[in-house]
Amino acid sequence: HSSNIIMVDLQGKQLATMCPIEALRLAGEIITLGFRCTRIDLAVDHVLQNVNLYDKARASCEANELCIMRRFAPDPEFTSQGVPLRKLLKLGKRDSEVCARIYDKGLEMKIMLEGQWERFEVEIKKERAQGVCLALVKAGEKYNELLWEYVIGSVDFRINNGRSELDRRPRCKWWEDYIRNSTPQRITPIPSESGLD
């Protein structure tokens, strides 16, 4: 690495040849060698489920219902005839510790029709990445549930009723239906150790 450190980059393309539990074990072994996770990407895919996640999330963002993250940026692309080539909704800032993207993976890969394969992806960096990685490694066989809870815990969509406190703003119906009875897990930084003796 250019910073004179040793860096291990485990990309999804290479990890796809392993079962998820093996990949988590590998991450755990790397961490026990003294490495720190500085970035981890989590994704939930909806294939042929007719979720319409992009359209619902974009409409909620435009209605000032996005919570936790403070900004959004729709980035669609169309042909001159109005046929969608890309449906991408960026949530949060790319350089912040947590940002998310909701997009049509089928359109991006050019292998499925619009709405047939949607992805909700969260990018976690710095101290928060280490905490999420350790939690997923410890979860073992239950990693899937925890991954889902982290993804849906990265954002929230609450009715814009003029209140600033989240607990006084009910969740949007579409978001409540989407997360069902799950418990979203907020992605919080690992508290730093006190330097005070």
PDB file of C-alpha atoms in Angstrom, residues 13-161:
ATOM      1  CA  LYS A  13     -16.288 -10.767  -6.804  1.00  0.00           C
ATOM      2  CA  GLN A  14     -13.593 -12.954  -5.256  1.00  0.00           C
ATOM      3  CA  LEU A  15     -15.625 -13.803  -2.142  1.00  0.00           C
ATOM      4  CA  ALA A  16     -18.480 -15.055  -4.352  1.00  0.00           C
ATOM      5  CA  THR A  17     -16.584 -18.334  -4.755  1.00  0.00           C
ATOM      6  CA  MET A  18     -16.898 -18.938  -0.992  1.00  0.00           C
ATOM      7  CA  CYS A  19     -19.993 -19.620   1.057  1.00  0.00           C
ATOM      8  CA  PRO A  20     -20.804 -16.630   3.319  1.00  0.00           C
ATOM      9  CA  ILE A  21     -19.871 -18.458   6.541  1.00  0.00           C
ATOM     10  CA  GLU A  22     -16.408 -19.241   5.123  1.00  0.00           C
ATOM     11  CA  ALA A  23     -15.986 -15.586   4.127  1.00  0.00           C
ATOM     12  CA  LEU A  24     -16.933 -14.473   7.640  1.00  0.00           C
ATOM     13  CA  ARG A  25     -14.492 -16.974   9.149  1.00  0.00           C
ATOM     14  CA  LEU A  26     -11.767 -15.620   6.876  1.00  0.00           C
ATOM     15  CA  ALA A  27     -12.578 -12.057   7.997  1.00  0.00           C
ATOM     16  CA  GLY A  28     -12.423 -13.217  11.617  1.00  0.00           C
ATOM     17  CA  GLU A  29      -9.026 -14.839  11.088  1.00  0.00           C
ATOM     18  CA  ILE A  30      -7.671 -11.695   9.427  1.00  0.00           C
ATOM     19  CA  ILE A  31      -8.893  -9.584  12.359  1.00  0.00           C
ATOM     20  CA  THR A  32      -7.233 -11.943  14.877  1.00  0.00           C
ATOM     21  CA  LEU A  33      -3.936 -11.282  13.054  1.00  0.00           C
ATOM     22  CA  GLY A  34      -4.226  -7.657  14.166  1.00  0.00           C
ATOM     23  CA  PHE A  35      -5.862  -6.126  11.104  1.00  0.00           C
ATOM     24  CA  ARG A  36      -8.701  -3.617  11.378  1.00  0.00           C
ATOM     25  CA  CYS A  37     -11.684  -3.518   9.050  1.00  0.00           C
ATOM     26  CA  THR A  38     -11.784  -0.015   7.526  1.00  0.00           C
ATOM     27  CA  ARG A  39     -14.619  -0.553   5.029  1.00  0.00           C
ATOM     28  CA  ILE A  40     -17.390  -3.084   4.647  1.00  0.00           C
ATOM     29  CA  ASP A  41     -20.245  -3.030   2.152  1.00  0.00           C
ATOM     30  CA  LEU A  42     -23.524  -4.769   2.962  1.00  0.00           C
ATOM     31  CA  ALA A  43     -26.227  -5.427   0.369  1.00  0.00           C
ATOM     32  CA  VAL A  44     -29.749  -6.810   0.284  1.00  0.00           C
ATOM     33  CA  ASP A  45     -31.068  -7.888  -3.114  1.00  0.00           C
ATOM     34  CA  HIS A  46     -34.693  -8.224  -4.185  1.00  0.00           C
ATOM     35  CA  VAL A  47     -34.976 -10.390  -7.295  1.00  0.00           C
ATOM     36  CA  LEU A  48     -38.387 -10.808  -8.942  1.00  0.00           C
ATOM     37  CA  GLN A  49     -40.118  -9.617  -5.739  1.00  0.00           C
ATOM     38  CA  ASN A  50     -41.790  -6.488  -7.138  1.00  0.00           C
ATOM     39  CA  VAL A  51     -40.665  -4.369  -4.166  1.00  0.00           C
ATOM     40  CA  ASN A  52     -40.370  -1.042  -6.068  1.00  0.00           C
ATOM     41  CA  LEU A  53     -37.846   0.077  -3.477  1.00  0.00           C
ATOM     42  CA  TYR A  54     -36.202   2.751  -5.643  1.00  0.00           C
ATOM     43  CA  ASP A  55     -39.492   4.480  -6.553  1.00  0.00           C
ATOM     44  CA  LYS A  56     -40.852   4.398  -2.983  1.00  0.00           C
ATOM     45  CA  ALA A  57     -37.611   5.608  -1.399  1.00  0.00           C
ATOM     46  CA  ARG A  58     -37.201   8.408  -3.934  1.00  0.00           C
ATOM     47  CA  ALA A  59     -40.789   9.605  -3.415  1.00  0.00           C
ATOM     48  CA  SER A  60     -40.244   9.558   0.367  1.00  0.00           C
ATOM     49  CA  CYS A  61     -37.006  11.521   0.048  1.00  0.00           C
ATOM     50  CA  GLU A  62     -38.755  14.134  -2.080  1.00  0.00           C
ATOM     51  CA  ALA A  63     -41.520  14.353   0.569  1.00  0.00           C
ATOM     52  CA  ASN A  64     -38.901  15.152   3.274  1.00  0.00           C
ATOM     53  CA  GLU A  65     -39.377  11.766   4.949  1.00  0.00           C
ATOM     54  CA  LEU A  66     -35.740  10.617   4.881  1.00  0.00           C
ATOM     55  CA  CYS A  67     -34.273  10.359   8.394  1.00  0.00           C
ATOM     56  CA  ILE A  68     -30.829   9.559   9.851  1.00  0.00           C
ATOM     57  CA  MET A  69     -29.075  10.480   6.593  1.00  0.00           C
ATOM     58  CA  ARG A  70     -29.277  14.167   5.800  1.00  0.00           C
ATOM     59  CA  ARG A  71     -29.113  14.212   2.015  1.00  0.00           C
ATOM     60  CA  PHE A  72     -30.151  12.271  -1.058  1.00  0.00           C
ATOM     61  CA  ALA A  73     -29.288  12.433  -4.739  1.00  0.00           C
ATOM     62  CA  PRO A  74     -31.343  10.692  -7.419  1.00  0.00           C
ATOM     63  CA  ASP A  75     -29.120   9.766 -10.360  1.00  0.00           C
ATOM     64  CA  PRO A  76     -31.290   8.135 -13.037  1.00  0.00           C
ATOM     65  CA  GLU A  77     -30.433   7.880 -16.726  1.00  0.00           C
ATOM     66  CA  PHE A  78     -32.835   7.465 -19.648  1.00  0.00           C
ATOM     67  CA  THR A  79     -32.718   7.073 -23.412  1.00  0.00           C
ATOM     68  CA  SER A  80     -34.174   9.843 -25.584  1.00  0.00           C
ATOM     69  CA  GLN A  81     -37.387   7.756 -25.733  1.00  0.00           C
ATOM     70  CA  GLY A  82     -37.651   7.720 -21.911  1.00  0.00           C
ATOM     71  CA  VAL A  83     -36.507   4.131 -21.428  1.00  0.00           C
ATOM     72  CA  PRO A  84     -34.617   3.855 -18.113  1.00  0.00           C
ATOM     73  CA  LEU A  85     -30.962   2.856 -18.336  1.00  0.00           C
ATOM     74  CA  ARG A  86     -30.106   3.532 -14.688  1.00  0.00           C
ATOM     75  CA  LYS A  87     -32.132   4.006 -11.523  1.00  0.00           C
ATOM     76  CA  LEU A  88     -29.835   5.052  -8.677  1.00  0.00           C
ATOM     77  CA  LEU A  89     -30.667   6.849  -5.434  1.00  0.00           C
ATOM     78  CA  LYS A  90     -27.711   7.936  -3.294  1.00  0.00           C
ATOM     79  CA  LEU A  91     -28.384   8.440   0.414  1.00  0.00           C
ATOM     80  CA  GLY A  92     -25.926  10.367   2.575  1.00  0.00           C
ATOM     81  CA  LYS A  93     -22.499  11.656   1.574  1.00  0.00           C
ATOM     82  CA  ARG A  94     -20.039   9.289  -0.070  1.00  0.00           C
ATOM     83  CA  ASP A  95     -17.191  10.476   2.189  1.00  0.00           C
ATOM     84  CA  SER A  96     -19.162  10.022   5.443  1.00  0.00           C
ATOM     85  CA  GLU A  97     -18.732   6.903   7.592  1.00  0.00           C
ATOM     86  CA  VAL A  98     -22.092   5.497   6.437  1.00  0.00           C
ATOM     87  CA  CYS A  99     -23.756   6.037   3.088  1.00  0.00           C
ATOM     88  CA  ALA A 100     -26.285   4.006   1.141  1.00  0.00           C
ATOM     89  CA  ARG A 101     -27.465   3.398  -2.382  1.00  0.00           C
ATOM     90  CA  ILE A 102     -30.729   1.995  -3.677  1.00  0.00           C
ATOM     91  CA  TYR A 103     -30.533   1.032  -7.306  1.00  0.00           C
ATOM     92  CA  ASP A 104     -31.747  -1.252 -10.044  1.00  0.00           C
ATOM     93  CA  LYS A 105     -29.009  -3.879 -10.291  1.00  0.00           C
ATOM     94  CA  GLY A 106     -30.678  -5.620 -13.238  1.00  0.00           C
ATOM     95  CA  LEU A 107     -30.519  -2.425 -15.307  1.00  0.00           C
ATOM     96  CA  GLU A 108     -26.932  -1.784 -14.232  1.00  0.00           C
ATOM     97  CA  MET A 109     -25.860  -5.280 -15.286  1.00  0.00           C
ATOM     98  CA  LYS A 110     -28.060  -5.110 -18.423  1.00  0.00           C
ATOM     99  CA  ILE A 111     -29.441  -8.562 -17.697  1.00  0.00           C
ATOM    100  CA  MET A 112     -32.959  -7.921 -16.333  1.00  0.00           C
ATOM    101  CA  LEU A 113     -35.867  -5.596 -16.998  1.00  0.00           C
ATOM    102  CA  GLU A 114     -36.560  -2.553 -14.851  1.00  0.00           C
ATOM    103  CA  GLY A 115     -37.661  -3.430 -11.319  1.00  0.00           C
ATOM    104  CA  GLN A 116     -36.770  -7.116 -11.486  1.00  0.00           C
ATOM    105  CA  TRP A 117     -33.545  -6.897  -9.456  1.00  0.00           C
ATOM    106  CA  GLU A 118     -33.185  -4.089  -6.927  1.00  0.00           C
ATOM    107  CA  ARG A 119     -30.346  -3.660  -4.461  1.00  0.00           C
ATOM    108  CA  PHE A 120     -30.172  -1.769  -1.152  1.00  0.00           C
ATOM    109  CA  GLU A 121     -26.482  -1.317  -0.405  1.00  0.00           C
ATOM    110  CA  VAL A 122     -24.791   0.288   2.593  1.00  0.00           C
ATOM    111  CA  GLU A 123     -21.134   1.325   2.655  1.00  0.00           C
ATOM    112  CA  ILE A 124     -19.610   1.526   6.143  1.00  0.00           C
ATOM    113  CA  LYS A 125     -16.161   2.988   6.784  1.00  0.00           C
ATOM    114  CA  LYS A 126     -13.634   3.789   9.526  1.00  0.00           C
ATOM    115  CA  GLU A 127     -14.455   2.820  13.123  1.00  0.00           C
ATOM    116  CA  ARG A 128     -18.021   1.836  12.303  1.00  0.00           C
ATOM    117  CA  ALA A 129     -16.754  -0.742   9.794  1.00  0.00           C
ATOM    118  CA  GLN A 130     -14.734  -2.511  12.469  1.00  0.00           C
ATOM    119  CA  GLY A 131     -17.756  -2.765  14.785  1.00  0.00           C
ATOM    120  CA  VAL A 132     -20.068  -4.083  12.058  1.00  0.00           C
ATOM    121  CA  CYS A 133     -17.482  -6.581  10.810  1.00  0.00           C
ATOM    122  CA  LEU A 134     -16.860  -7.942  14.329  1.00  0.00           C
ATOM    123  CA  ALA A 135     -20.602  -8.227  14.990  1.00  0.00           C
ATOM    124  CA  LEU A 136     -21.165 -10.132  11.726  1.00  0.00           C
ATOM    125  CA  VAL A 137     -18.262 -12.482  12.464  1.00  0.00           C
ATOM    126  CA  LYS A 138     -19.646 -13.160  15.965  1.00  0.00           C
ATOM    127  CA  ALA A 139     -23.176 -13.700  14.597  1.00  0.00           C
ATOM    128  CA  GLY A 140     -22.021 -16.843  12.782  1.00  0.00           C
ATOM    129  CA  GLU A 141     -24.967 -18.659  11.185  1.00  0.00           C
ATOM    130  CA  LYS A 142     -27.310 -15.768  12.065  1.00  0.00           C
ATOM    131  CA  TYR A 143     -25.255 -13.246  10.059  1.00  0.00           C
ATOM    132  CA  ASN A 144     -28.078 -12.846   7.496  1.00  0.00           C
ATOM    133  CA  GLU A 145     -30.524 -11.465  10.069  1.00  0.00           C
ATOM    134  CA  LEU A 146     -27.944  -9.065  11.475  1.00  0.00           C
ATOM    135  CA  LEU A 147     -26.867  -7.906   7.991  1.00  0.00           C
ATOM    136  CA  TRP A 148     -30.517  -7.144   7.143  1.00  0.00           C
ATOM    137  CA  GLU A 149     -30.940  -5.224  10.422  1.00  0.00           C
ATOM    138  CA  TYR A 150     -27.820  -3.140   9.733  1.00  0.00           C
ATOM    139  CA  VAL A 151     -28.950  -2.308   6.183  1.00  0.00           C
ATOM    140  CA  ILE A 152     -32.424  -1.168   7.264  1.00  0.00           C
ATOM    141  CA  GLY A 153     -30.921   0.573  10.308  1.00  0.00           C
ATOM    142  CA  SER A 154     -28.757   2.822   8.142  1.00  0.00           C
ATOM    143  CA  VAL A 155     -31.757   4.989   7.191  1.00  0.00           C
ATOM    144  CA  ASP A 156     -35.334   5.569   8.265  1.00  0.00           C
ATOM    145  CA  PHE A 157     -38.364   6.994   6.504  1.00  0.00           C
ATOM    146  CA  ARG A 158     -40.753   8.841   8.800  1.00  0.00           C
ATOM    147  CA  ILE A 159     -43.853  10.872   7.990  1.00  0.00           C
ATOM    148  CA  ASN A 160     -43.057  14.560   7.787  1.00  0.00           C
ATOM    149  CA  ASN A 161     -45.434  15.881  10.463  1.00  0.00           C
TER     150      ASN A 161
END
